[in-house]
mmCIF file of C-alpha atoms in Angstrom:
data_model
loop_
_atom_site.group_PDB
_atom_site.id
_atom_site.type_symbol
_atom_site.label_atom_id
_atom_site.label_comp_id
_atom_site.label_asym_id
_atom_site.label_seq_id
_atom_site.Cartn_x
_atom_site.Cartn_y
_atom_site.Cartn_z
ATOM 1 C CA LEU A 15 6.550 6.658 22.198
ATOM 2 C CA GLY A 16 8.737 9.243 20.405
ATOM 3 C CA ASN A 17 12.098 7.933 21.666
ATOM 4 C CA GLY A 18 13.435 6.061 18.431
ATOM 5 C CA GLU A 19 16.924 5.180 20.302
ATOM 6 C CA GLU A 20 15.286 3.532 22.950
ATOM 7 C CA ALA A 21 13.145 1.344 20.360
ATOM 8 C CA VAL A 22 15.808 0.667 18.111
ATOM 9 C CA LYS A 23 17.865 -0.878 21.283
ATOM 10 C CA ASN A 24 14.361 -2.459 22.357
ATOM 11 C CA TYR A 25 14.410 -4.348 19.177
ATOM 12 C CA GLN A 26 17.652 -5.219 19.043
ATOM 13 C CA GLU A 27 17.558 -6.953 22.069
ATOM 14 C CA ALA A 28 14.637 -8.618 20.788
ATOM 15 C CA LEU A 29 16.160 -10.013 18.069
ATOM 16 C CA ARG A 30 19.024 -11.168 19.915
ATOM 17 C CA ILE A 31 16.924 -13.407 21.744
ATOM 18 C CA ASP A 32 15.273 -14.389 18.759
ATOM 19 C CA PRO A 33 16.749 -13.342 15.534
ATOM 20 C CA LYS A 34 13.573 -14.322 13.611
ATOM 21 C CA TYR A 35 11.203 -12.411 15.530
ATOM 22 C CA PHE A 36 10.003 -10.531 12.235
ATOM 23 C CA GLU A 37 8.060 -7.798 13.667
ATOM 24 C CA ALA A 38 11.199 -6.493 15.837
ATOM 25 C CA GLN A 39 13.343 -6.675 12.653
ATOM 26 C CA LEU A 40 10.064 -4.749 10.504
ATOM 27 C CA TYR A 41 9.775 -2.075 13.444
ATOM 28 C CA LEU A 42 13.407 -1.738 13.421
ATOM 29 C CA ALA A 43 14.026 -1.721 9.884
ATOM 30 C CA ARG A 44 11.145 1.435 9.898
ATOM 31 C CA GLU A 45 13.208 3.296 12.760
ATOM 32 C CA LYS A 46 16.211 3.218 10.507
ATOM 33 C CA TYR A 47 14.505 4.010 7.455
ATOM 34 C CA LYS A 48 12.978 6.903 8.925
ATOM 35 C CA PRO A 49 15.914 9.338 8.227
ATOM 36 C CA ALA A 50 15.679 8.758 4.783
ATOM 37 C CA GLU A 51 11.772 9.675 4.488
ATOM 38 C CA THR A 52 12.571 12.764 6.109
ATOM 39 C CA ILE A 53 15.043 13.818 3.619
ATOM 40 C CA LYS A 54 13.028 12.510 0.834
ATOM 41 C CA LYS A 55 10.343 14.815 2.016
ATOM 42 C CA GLN A 56 12.712 17.534 2.254
ATOM 43 C CA MET A 57 13.955 16.937 -1.731
ATOM 44 C CA ALA A 58 10.227 17.147 -2.133
ATOM 45 C CA ASP A 59 9.526 20.840 -0.896
ATOM 46 C CA LEU A 60 12.811 22.215 -2.459
ATOM 47 C CA GLY A 61 11.798 24.371 -5.735
ATOM 48 C CA ILE A 62 13.442 24.835 -8.528
ATOM 49 C CA SER A 63 15.990 27.698 -7.834
ATOM 50 C CA ASP A 64 19.731 27.563 -8.029
ATOM 51 C CA ALA A 65 19.825 27.485 -4.323
ATOM 52 C CA ASP A 66 17.357 24.718 -4.066
ATOM 53 C CA ARG A 67 18.814 22.613 -6.673
ATOM 54 C CA LYS A 68 22.207 23.191 -5.081
ATOM 55 C CA LYS A 69 20.700 21.948 -1.671
ATOM 56 C CA LYS A 70 18.955 19.030 -3.407
ATOM 57 C CA ILE A 71 22.299 17.673 -4.535
ATOM 58 C CA ALA A 72 23.484 17.961 -1.111
ATOM 59 C CA LEU A 73 20.388 16.223 0.797
ATOM 60 C CA ASP A 74 20.916 13.635 -2.231
ATOM 61 C CA LYS A 75 24.058 12.701 -1.216
ATOM 62 C CA GLU A 76 22.678 12.236 2.391
ATOM 63 C CA LEU A 77 20.006 10.070 1.233
ATOM 64 C CA VAL A 78 22.618 7.835 -0.447
ATOM 65 C CA GLY A 79 23.838 7.177 2.873
ATOM 66 C CA LYS A 80 20.801 6.909 4.534
ATOM 67 C CA LEU A 81 19.143 4.685 2.156
ATOM 68 C CA LYS A 82 22.807 2.471 2.171
ATOM 69 C CA GLU A 83 22.146 2.166 6.189
ATOM 70 C CA ALA A 84 18.300 1.065 5.977
ATOM 71 C CA LEU A 85 19.127 -1.677 3.086
ATOM 72 C CA PRO A 86 20.278 -4.584 5.613
ATOM 73 C CA TYR A 87 17.949 -4.292 7.732
ATOM 74 C CA TRP A 88 14.962 -4.620 5.292
ATOM 75 C CA GLU A 89 16.614 -6.665 3.413
ATOM 76 C CA GLN A 90 16.841 -8.938 6.991
ATOM 77 C CA ALA A 91 13.012 -8.683 7.229
ATOM 78 C CA GLU A 92 12.721 -10.090 3.592
ATOM 79 C CA ARG A 93 14.548 -13.030 4.852
ATOM 80 C CA ILE A 94 12.224 -13.815 7.900
ATOM 81 C CA LYS A 95 9.376 -12.896 6.121
ATOM 82 C CA PRO A 96 9.523 -12.958 1.999
ATOM 83 C CA ASP A 97 5.951 -12.636 1.243
ATOM 84 C CA ASP A 98 5.551 -9.340 3.215
ATOM 85 C CA SER A 99 4.079 -6.893 0.454
ATOM 86 C CA ASP A 100 5.197 -3.789 2.722
ATOM 87 C CA VAL A 101 8.906 -5.277 3.077
ATOM 88 C CA LEU A 102 8.657 -5.860 -0.798
ATOM 89 C CA ASP A 103 7.556 -2.288 -1.412
ATOM 90 C CA VAL A 104 10.279 -0.699 0.836
ATOM 91 C CA LEU A 105 12.900 -2.544 -0.697
ATOM 92 C CA TYR A 106 11.850 -2.317 -4.088
ATOM 93 C CA ASN A 107 12.209 1.931 -3.429
ATOM 94 C CA ILE A 108 15.401 1.948 -1.607
ATOM 95 C CA TYR A 109 16.570 -0.507 -4.599
ATOM 96 C CA SER A 110 15.342 2.035 -7.266
ATOM 97 C CA ASP A 111 16.636 5.010 -5.476
ATOM 98 C CA LEU A 112 20.076 3.475 -5.452
ATOM 99 C CA GLY A 113 19.615 2.552 -8.875
ATOM 100 C CA MET A 114 20.494 -1.009 -7.761
ATOM 101 C CA GLN A 115 18.326 -2.340 -11.414
ATOM 102 C CA ALA A 116 18.993 -5.930 -11.205
ATOM 103 C CA GLN A 117 17.182 -5.981 -7.310
ATOM 104 C CA ALA A 118 14.345 -3.780 -8.271
ATOM 105 C CA THR A 119 13.698 -6.428 -10.918
ATOM 106 C CA ARG A 120 14.087 -9.476 -8.796
ATOM 107 C CA ILE A 121 11.312 -7.295 -6.698
ATOM 108 C CA GLU A 122 8.984 -6.778 -9.621
ATOM 109 C CA LYS A 123 9.245 -10.444 -10.033
ATOM 110 C CA ARG A 124 8.386 -11.281 -6.440
ATOM 111 C CA TYR A 125 5.340 -8.978 -7.033
ATOM 112 C CA LYS A 126 4.263 -11.423 -10.175
ATOM 113 C CA GLU A 127 4.863 -14.536 -7.954
ATOM 114 C CA LEU A 128 2.644 -13.579 -5.198
ATOM 115 C CA GLY A 129 -0.057 -11.897 -7.701
ATOM 116 C CA LEU A 130 0.904 -8.527 -6.180
ATOM 117 C CA ASP A 131 1.324 -6.660 -9.744
ATOM 118 C CA ASN A 132 -1.462 -5.282 -10.136
#
């Protein structure tokens, strides 16, 4: 209901009780990824002026930090449910954004195994 911090606490408590509770892990991962999505949108809205380029560089550094913070939550979601296409999609995007090519390639192979590479 718009209270991300409270939601995170609830998801963490649910996972403490049942570490394999996929929905709690997924929603926790989504909450942790929201700051990165916000930064990506801000970057996409910037123009090409010198000021915008400088701002984009600063935002990119912030984005990398937020992606690194969110990544373990998504990797845990994949461990719980390795066939979930939403999890694979976000992991692929995070790996690509962080330049983690080997991991992105692993996700591509997983897509093929699951028949999701259309």
